[in-house]
XYZ file of C-alpha atoms in Angstrom:
412
model
C 15.650 -19.864 -93.611
C 14.365 -17.711 -96.488
C 15.621 -14.088 -96.533
C 12.015 -12.857 -96.931
C 10.847 -14.611 -93.765
C 10.617 -11.754 -91.253
C 8.064 -13.356 -88.944
C 10.150 -14.369 -85.938
C 13.177 -13.165 -84.008
C 15.011 -16.356 -85.067
C 15.574 -16.522 -88.837
C 18.137 -17.619 -91.397
C 20.310 -20.711 -91.625
C 24.029 -20.678 -90.920
C 25.920 -23.469 -92.696
C 28.626 -23.783 -90.017
C 25.918 -23.950 -87.345
C 24.103 -26.608 -89.359
C 27.292 -28.683 -89.660
C 27.796 -28.409 -85.894
C 24.202 -29.506 -85.320
C 24.735 -32.599 -87.488
C 27.902 -33.479 -85.607
C 26.152 -32.975 -82.266
C 23.392 -35.370 -83.351
C 25.966 -37.891 -84.501
C 27.700 -37.780 -81.091
C 24.238 -38.076 -79.478
C 25.460 -37.463 -75.954
C 24.152 -35.678 -72.886
C 25.490 -32.634 -71.026
C 25.054 -33.885 -67.456
C 28.527 -35.334 -66.778
C 32.058 -34.737 -67.989
C 32.666 -38.458 -68.399
C 30.169 -38.787 -71.262
C 30.540 -35.351 -72.911
C 34.045 -34.190 -72.005
C 34.715 -31.976 -75.033
C 31.238 -30.428 -75.048
C 31.378 -29.708 -71.292
C 34.708 -27.895 -71.735
C 33.376 -25.974 -74.756
C 30.402 -24.853 -72.672
C 32.748 -23.786 -69.889
C 34.931 -21.575 -72.132
C 32.038 -20.209 -74.207
C 29.968 -19.158 -71.187
C 33.062 -17.546 -69.655
C 33.626 -15.564 -72.873
C 29.965 -14.456 -72.881
C 30.231 -13.315 -69.239
C 33.371 -11.381 -70.160
C 31.378 -9.602 -72.877
C 28.666 -8.769 -70.346
C 31.445 -7.046 -68.395
C 32.045 -9.294 -65.386
C 35.761 -9.267 -64.453
C 37.639 -12.062 -66.230
C 34.346 -13.673 -67.189
C 33.816 -14.811 -63.591
C 30.484 -16.302 -62.526
C 28.410 -19.220 -63.704
C 25.906 -20.124 -66.386
C 24.152 -22.786 -68.367
C 22.623 -23.344 -71.792
C 18.904 -23.961 -71.442
C 16.026 -24.842 -73.819
C 15.184 -21.215 -74.673
C 14.873 -17.748 -73.164
C 11.703 -18.563 -71.223
C 13.543 -21.256 -69.262
C 16.601 -19.010 -68.820
C 14.335 -16.323 -67.334
C 12.726 -18.915 -65.058
C 16.187 -20.020 -63.864
C 16.942 -16.395 -62.954
C 13.745 -16.193 -60.911
C 14.470 -19.539 -59.226
C 18.033 -18.518 -58.297
C 17.009 -15.031 -57.116
C 14.407 -16.592 -54.808
C 16.933 -19.131 -53.458
C 19.529 -16.385 -52.857
C 17.071 -14.440 -50.687
C 15.380 -17.427 -49.001
C 17.531 -20.599 -49.267
C 15.031 -22.488 -47.057
C 12.489 -22.428 -49.914
C 14.354 -25.354 -51.531
C 13.374 -27.787 -48.739
C 10.336 -26.154 -47.186
C 8.587 -24.638 -50.194
C 6.646 -21.393 -50.612
C 4.668 -21.844 -47.364
C 7.842 -21.185 -45.372
C 8.595 -17.761 -46.849
C 6.824 -14.384 -47.123
C 4.816 -13.274 -50.172
C 7.307 -12.440 -52.912
C 6.841 -9.952 -55.743
C 8.777 -9.450 -58.980
C 8.811 -6.411 -61.265
C 9.095 -6.173 -65.027
C 7.970 -3.757 -67.714
C 4.543 -3.902 -69.337
C 6.370 -4.598 -72.642
C 8.414 -7.501 -71.253
C 8.217 -11.085 -72.487
C 5.353 -13.273 -71.216
C 7.899 -15.759 -69.845
C 8.389 -13.663 -66.700
C 4.760 -14.296 -65.702
C 4.975 -17.891 -66.917
C 8.009 -18.505 -64.704
C 6.200 -17.037 -61.704
C 3.248 -19.359 -62.369
C 5.508 -22.429 -62.692
C 7.495 -21.632 -59.537
C 4.399 -21.149 -57.379
C 5.010 -17.407 -56.983
C 1.876 -16.642 -59.004
C 1.231 -14.284 -61.893
C -0.466 -11.766 -59.557
C 2.937 -11.356 -57.896
C 4.497 -10.021 -61.111
C 4.009 -6.256 -61.076
C 4.100 -4.594 -64.496
C 5.931 -1.276 -64.637
C 4.836 1.455 -67.022
C 6.842 2.202 -70.168
C 7.456 5.432 -72.033
C 6.220 5.916 -75.607
C 9.315 4.086 -76.943
C 8.604 1.005 -74.790
C 11.329 1.548 -72.157
C 10.629 0.925 -68.479
C 10.153 4.134 -66.451
C 12.528 3.916 -63.427
C 10.484 6.321 -61.259
C 7.438 4.079 -61.677
C 9.558 1.049 -60.733
C 10.679 2.704 -57.503
C 7.137 3.811 -56.691
C 5.779 0.272 -57.158
C 8.591 -1.250 -55.053
C 7.760 1.078 -52.154
C 4.050 0.341 -52.581
C 4.693 -3.425 -52.429
C 6.869 -3.082 -49.319
C 4.155 -1.031 -47.575
C 1.711 -3.880 -48.221
C 4.137 -6.287 -46.546
C 5.325 -8.015 -49.720
C 9.004 -8.807 -50.331
C 10.440 -7.558 -53.659
C 12.972 -10.173 -54.787
C 13.563 -9.626 -58.528
C 13.472 -6.925 -61.178
C 13.579 -8.246 -64.750
C 14.753 -5.508 -67.116
C 14.535 -6.104 -70.860
C 17.329 -5.474 -73.355
C 15.452 -5.611 -76.653
C 11.708 -5.974 -76.088
C 9.824 -8.411 -78.306
C 7.622 -5.883 -80.088
C 9.331 -2.475 -80.053
C 12.928 -3.717 -79.628
C 13.329 -1.292 -76.717
C 16.214 -1.312 -74.247
C 15.287 -0.532 -70.648
C 17.518 2.062 -68.879
C 19.741 -0.489 -67.140
C 21.904 1.937 -65.148
C 18.913 3.616 -63.481
C 17.319 0.211 -62.816
C 20.603 -1.084 -61.336
C 20.712 1.902 -58.965
C 17.203 1.099 -57.733
C 17.981 -2.618 -57.326
C 21.092 -1.747 -55.319
C 19.161 0.698 -53.126
C 16.473 -1.854 -52.222
C 18.741 -4.961 -52.323
C 16.782 -6.673 -55.120
C 18.161 -9.182 -57.647
C 18.555 -7.535 -61.048
C 17.968 -9.771 -64.050
C 18.409 -8.585 -67.640
C 16.392 -10.426 -70.276
C 18.688 -9.879 -73.252
C 17.273 -12.844 -75.184
C 16.737 -10.593 -78.221
C 19.174 -7.718 -77.587
C 22.111 -9.563 -76.003
C 23.723 -10.125 -79.397
C 24.397 -6.374 -79.632
C 27.216 -6.911 -77.101
C 29.126 -8.231 -80.147
C 28.899 -4.849 -81.871
C 31.172 -1.940 -80.953
C 28.704 0.398 -82.647
C 25.581 -0.767 -80.789
C 26.616 -2.284 -77.449
C 26.105 1.048 -75.638
C 22.398 0.172 -75.683
C 23.175 -2.375 -72.942
C 25.187 0.032 -70.758
C 24.717 -1.099 -67.155
C 24.258 -4.801 -68.003
C 27.485 -5.532 -66.102
C 25.660 -4.581 -62.890
C 23.040 -7.308 -63.325
C 23.010 -10.438 -61.143
C 21.902 -12.557 -64.097
C 21.492 -12.173 -67.851
C 19.559 -14.148 -70.480
C 21.194 -14.114 -73.927
C 19.862 -16.147 -76.884
C 22.479 -16.659 -79.609
C 19.716 -18.376 -81.632
C 18.106 -14.984 -82.239
C 20.242 -12.056 -83.374
C 23.397 -14.141 -83.863
C 21.690 -16.692 -86.126
C 22.795 -19.851 -84.278
C 20.447 -22.741 -85.192
C 17.668 -23.324 -82.640
C 17.939 -23.867 -79.793
C 20.770 -21.955 -78.141
C 19.952 -19.867 -75.070
C 22.288 -19.009 -72.213
C 21.637 -17.895 -68.672
C 24.653 -16.110 -67.183
C 24.906 -15.669 -63.401
C 27.333 -13.299 -61.681
C 27.773 -15.331 -58.471
C 29.574 -18.637 -58.836
C 28.204 -21.676 -57.002
C 24.686 -20.304 -56.593
C 23.121 -22.413 -59.361
C 24.686 -25.537 -57.917
C 23.433 -24.853 -54.385
C 19.984 -23.958 -55.664
C 19.435 -27.010 -57.848
C 21.679 -29.865 -56.763
C 20.112 -33.106 -55.503
C 23.292 -35.226 -55.103
C 21.995 -38.199 -57.120
C 24.653 -40.807 -56.329
C 24.048 -42.783 -59.539
C 25.215 -39.825 -61.662
C 27.227 -37.467 -59.490
C 29.472 -39.800 -57.503
C 31.787 -37.831 -55.231
C 34.785 -40.194 -55.620
C 35.360 -39.775 -59.388
C 38.947 -39.337 -60.545
C 38.414 -35.898 -62.166
C 37.392 -32.381 -61.082
C 33.713 -32.736 -60.132
C 32.923 -29.126 -61.076
C 32.832 -30.376 -64.685
C 29.727 -32.455 -63.905
C 27.260 -29.714 -64.803
C 24.088 -31.783 -64.522
C 23.372 -31.071 -60.869
C 23.141 -27.310 -61.369
C 20.514 -27.720 -64.115
C 16.779 -28.277 -63.703
C 16.891 -30.875 -66.450
C 18.513 -34.240 -66.154
C 18.912 -34.924 -69.889
C 20.324 -31.789 -71.496
C 20.934 -31.348 -75.214
C 24.329 -30.186 -76.491
C 23.556 -26.620 -77.589
C 26.977 -25.037 -77.166
C 28.795 -26.675 -80.096
C 26.834 -24.732 -82.751
C 27.714 -21.421 -81.122
C 31.332 -22.363 -80.410
C 31.985 -23.523 -83.983
C 30.298 -20.462 -85.522
C 32.312 -18.195 -83.217
C 35.533 -19.943 -84.273
C 34.551 -19.597 -87.940
C 33.395 -15.955 -87.916
C 35.181 -14.503 -84.940
C 33.610 -11.741 -82.893
C 34.185 -9.357 -85.813
C 32.189 -11.668 -88.109
C 29.238 -11.665 -85.718
C 29.631 -7.899 -85.380
C 29.443 -7.376 -89.162
C 26.386 -9.638 -89.394
C 24.558 -7.789 -86.576
C 25.507 -4.318 -87.837
C 24.184 -5.239 -91.279
C 20.792 -6.291 -89.881
C 20.511 -3.041 -87.923
C 21.479 -1.068 -91.015
C 18.711 -2.835 -92.999
C 16.183 -1.950 -90.300
C 17.233 1.693 -90.540
C 16.938 1.498 -94.339
C 13.347 0.239 -93.991
C 12.519 2.924 -91.433
C 13.939 5.708 -93.629
C 12.064 4.357 -96.649
C 8.606 4.223 -95.069
C 8.611 6.989 -92.419
C 7.427 9.633 -94.911
C 5.957 7.309 -97.544
C 2.284 7.647 -98.405
C 0.204 4.896 -96.812
C 2.529 4.258 -93.877
C 2.369 5.410 -90.264
C 5.021 4.671 -87.662
C 3.843 3.260 -84.329
C 6.354 5.379 -82.391
C 8.500 8.353 -83.358
C 12.187 8.132 -84.055
C 14.682 5.599 -85.321
C 14.229 2.075 -83.951
C 16.852 0.945 -81.410
C 16.950 -2.644 -82.636
C 15.837 -4.251 -85.905
C 12.157 -4.001 -84.895
C 10.333 -1.575 -87.209
C 6.692 -1.110 -86.152
C 4.235 0.488 -88.563
C 0.699 0.554 -89.932
C -0.057 0.215 -93.613
C -3.010 2.507 -94.362
C -4.908 1.355 -97.493
C -6.105 4.109 -99.918
C -9.712 3.786 -98.652
C -8.681 4.841 -95.116
C -6.240 7.611 -95.956
C -8.733 10.462 -96.075
C -10.882 9.208 -93.168
C -10.797 11.145 -89.940
C -9.277 9.396 -86.940
C -12.312 7.893 -85.223
C -13.692 4.577 -83.934
C -14.712 3.367 -87.383
C -11.264 4.035 -88.870
C -9.656 2.206 -85.952
C -11.868 -0.860 -86.296
C -11.196 -0.994 -90.059
C -7.440 -0.497 -89.571
C -7.474 -3.329 -87.005
C -8.404 -5.759 -89.823
C -5.805 -4.601 -92.381
C -2.642 -6.335 -91.110
C -4.314 -9.742 -90.516
C -5.737 -9.774 -94.073
C -2.405 -8.777 -95.650
C -0.602 -11.419 -93.553
C -3.137 -14.096 -94.592
C -2.601 -13.162 -98.251
C 1.189 -13.288 -97.798
C 0.848 -16.816 -96.461
C -1.483 -17.866 -99.287
C 0.892 -16.513 -101.951
C 3.959 -17.750 -100.067
C 5.982 -14.664 -101.015
C 7.038 -13.258 -97.623
C 5.977 -13.316 -93.995
C 5.939 -10.595 -91.357
C 4.385 -10.503 -87.902
C 1.633 -8.231 -86.582
C -0.053 -7.601 -83.223
C -2.025 -5.050 -81.238
C -0.381 -3.462 -78.173
C -2.133 -1.534 -75.425
C -4.538 0.894 -77.115
C -2.845 0.471 -80.509
C -4.709 -1.654 -83.065
C -2.939 -4.347 -85.157
C 0.333 -3.100 -86.646
C 3.176 -4.807 -88.485
C 6.280 -5.669 -86.476
C 9.083 -6.140 -88.950
C 12.249 -7.771 -87.562
C 15.508 -8.566 -89.327
C 17.937 -11.174 -87.982
C 18.799 -13.111 -91.141
C 22.228 -12.073 -92.474
C 21.114 -13.230 -95.956
C 18.498 -10.422 -96.144
C 19.300 -7.585 -98.568
C 18.001 -4.124 -99.502
C 16.106 -5.810 -102.362
C 14.232 -8.015 -99.864
C 13.180 -4.916 -97.915
C 12.035 -3.211 -101.137
C 10.101 -6.354 -102.054
C 8.334 -6.408 -98.682
C 7.129 -2.810 -99.084
C 5.878 -3.466 -102.630
C 4.199 -6.688 -101.526
C 2.352 -5.039 -98.612
C 1.077 -2.389 -101.026
C 0.118 -4.958 -103.664
C -1.798 -7.107 -101.164
C -3.430 -4.225 -99.296
C -4.464 -1.821 -102.088
C -8.093 -2.957 -102.183
C -8.755 -3.094 -98.419
C-alpha cells in the first residue's frame, strides 16, 4: 500500500474498496446462485454489462464472469474459444479433435502457455509471434505463422493479443490483428489485464482501438484501477457460450423448477463451484468515484510515468531500454554506475551491468525504503521496470526513487 512500492502492477490501498471487502467478508456468501447472493449477483450483472459497454459492444451485450485473476480469465478465453470451434471436446476430450494451435506475442504473459498446459493443448502449441522494438506484436509475422501452422495440418483456434504487456507496457495493434483473425476465422482474445483500465480515460483509451472487435477480453480492475485484490473480469462477446461450455446441470444447486429467472444462477457457467464475491469492491468504488474519478486516477499515474521518463532519459547514469515515451506506466531503464560509464560496450560490461539491478534491489529491500522490479528480456540484461498504479504516488516519490537508486548503486 505504500506510495514508494513500485514492484507490482497491483499497488495502493483504496479505502472504499477496503470497506467493501470487509462487508463482503461479513456477508460471507458464495456467487454460485441468486438465492444465496441475490444483491451481489445483480451487481455483477450490471457491472459486467457496463464494462462490456466500455469495451464497445453494443448496449453492453455479451457475457462475463469475475475470476480469481488474469491467468484464469485468459484460460477461460482459451477454453471457450476451443469449445466454440469444437463443441464435442467437452464430452470427448482432446483425442476427438485435431491438433490446435494458439498465437500470442513473445512479450505476452506466461498465463497463455500455462492455460494451454492446463487444458491439455500443450505449451508447444502456443506459437510466439515476434515483437517490434517497442514490444508490440508484428501482424505480418502473425499471418505468416498462421499460414505455416495450417500448412502443417494444425488448426489455429485463438490469437491472444496483449493490451499493456507486463514488462514494456506495450499495446499490440488490435485493428490489424482483428483483420487477420477475421480473415482466418480465429477467436480473438485481448489480454487487457494491465491495460484495460485505460478504457476509463478519454485521453488514453485510443491505445485499445480495435478492442471492440475481440471475441473476449480480460480486464483486471485490481491493477490499474486500484481495486483491492482480487478483481479480474473475463468479458465474452457471445452470450450463452460460457454456459454451454461449462455447465454440468448439478441438480442439487441448479434446480430447473426454481421460482426465479434461472439465468441469475451464475455458478454453472464458471469453472469454480465456490466463487468469492469480487464485484462489490469494484461496484462500490465506481459508485464513489464515478468513471471520471477513475479517469483522473489513471491519467495521474500515466503523467507520473512520463515525468519519470522525462527526468531520466537524458540524465547521466541512465539508459532507456527502448526509445520514445512509454505507452503505459511502465518505464524500463538501466542504471549505469560510475565505474561502468566509460567502459566500452562489450561482454564484460554486459556481465557487470547484469548484476547491478539485483544488488540495488536487494539493498532497497534491506533498507526498506522503496521497491522496484527488474528482469532480463531477450538479449537485454537485467533492467529496472518501474510501474505506477498507486494513486497516492507523487512527484516527490519519483524523485526519491531516482535519488535512492543512485545512492544505493554509486559504488557498484
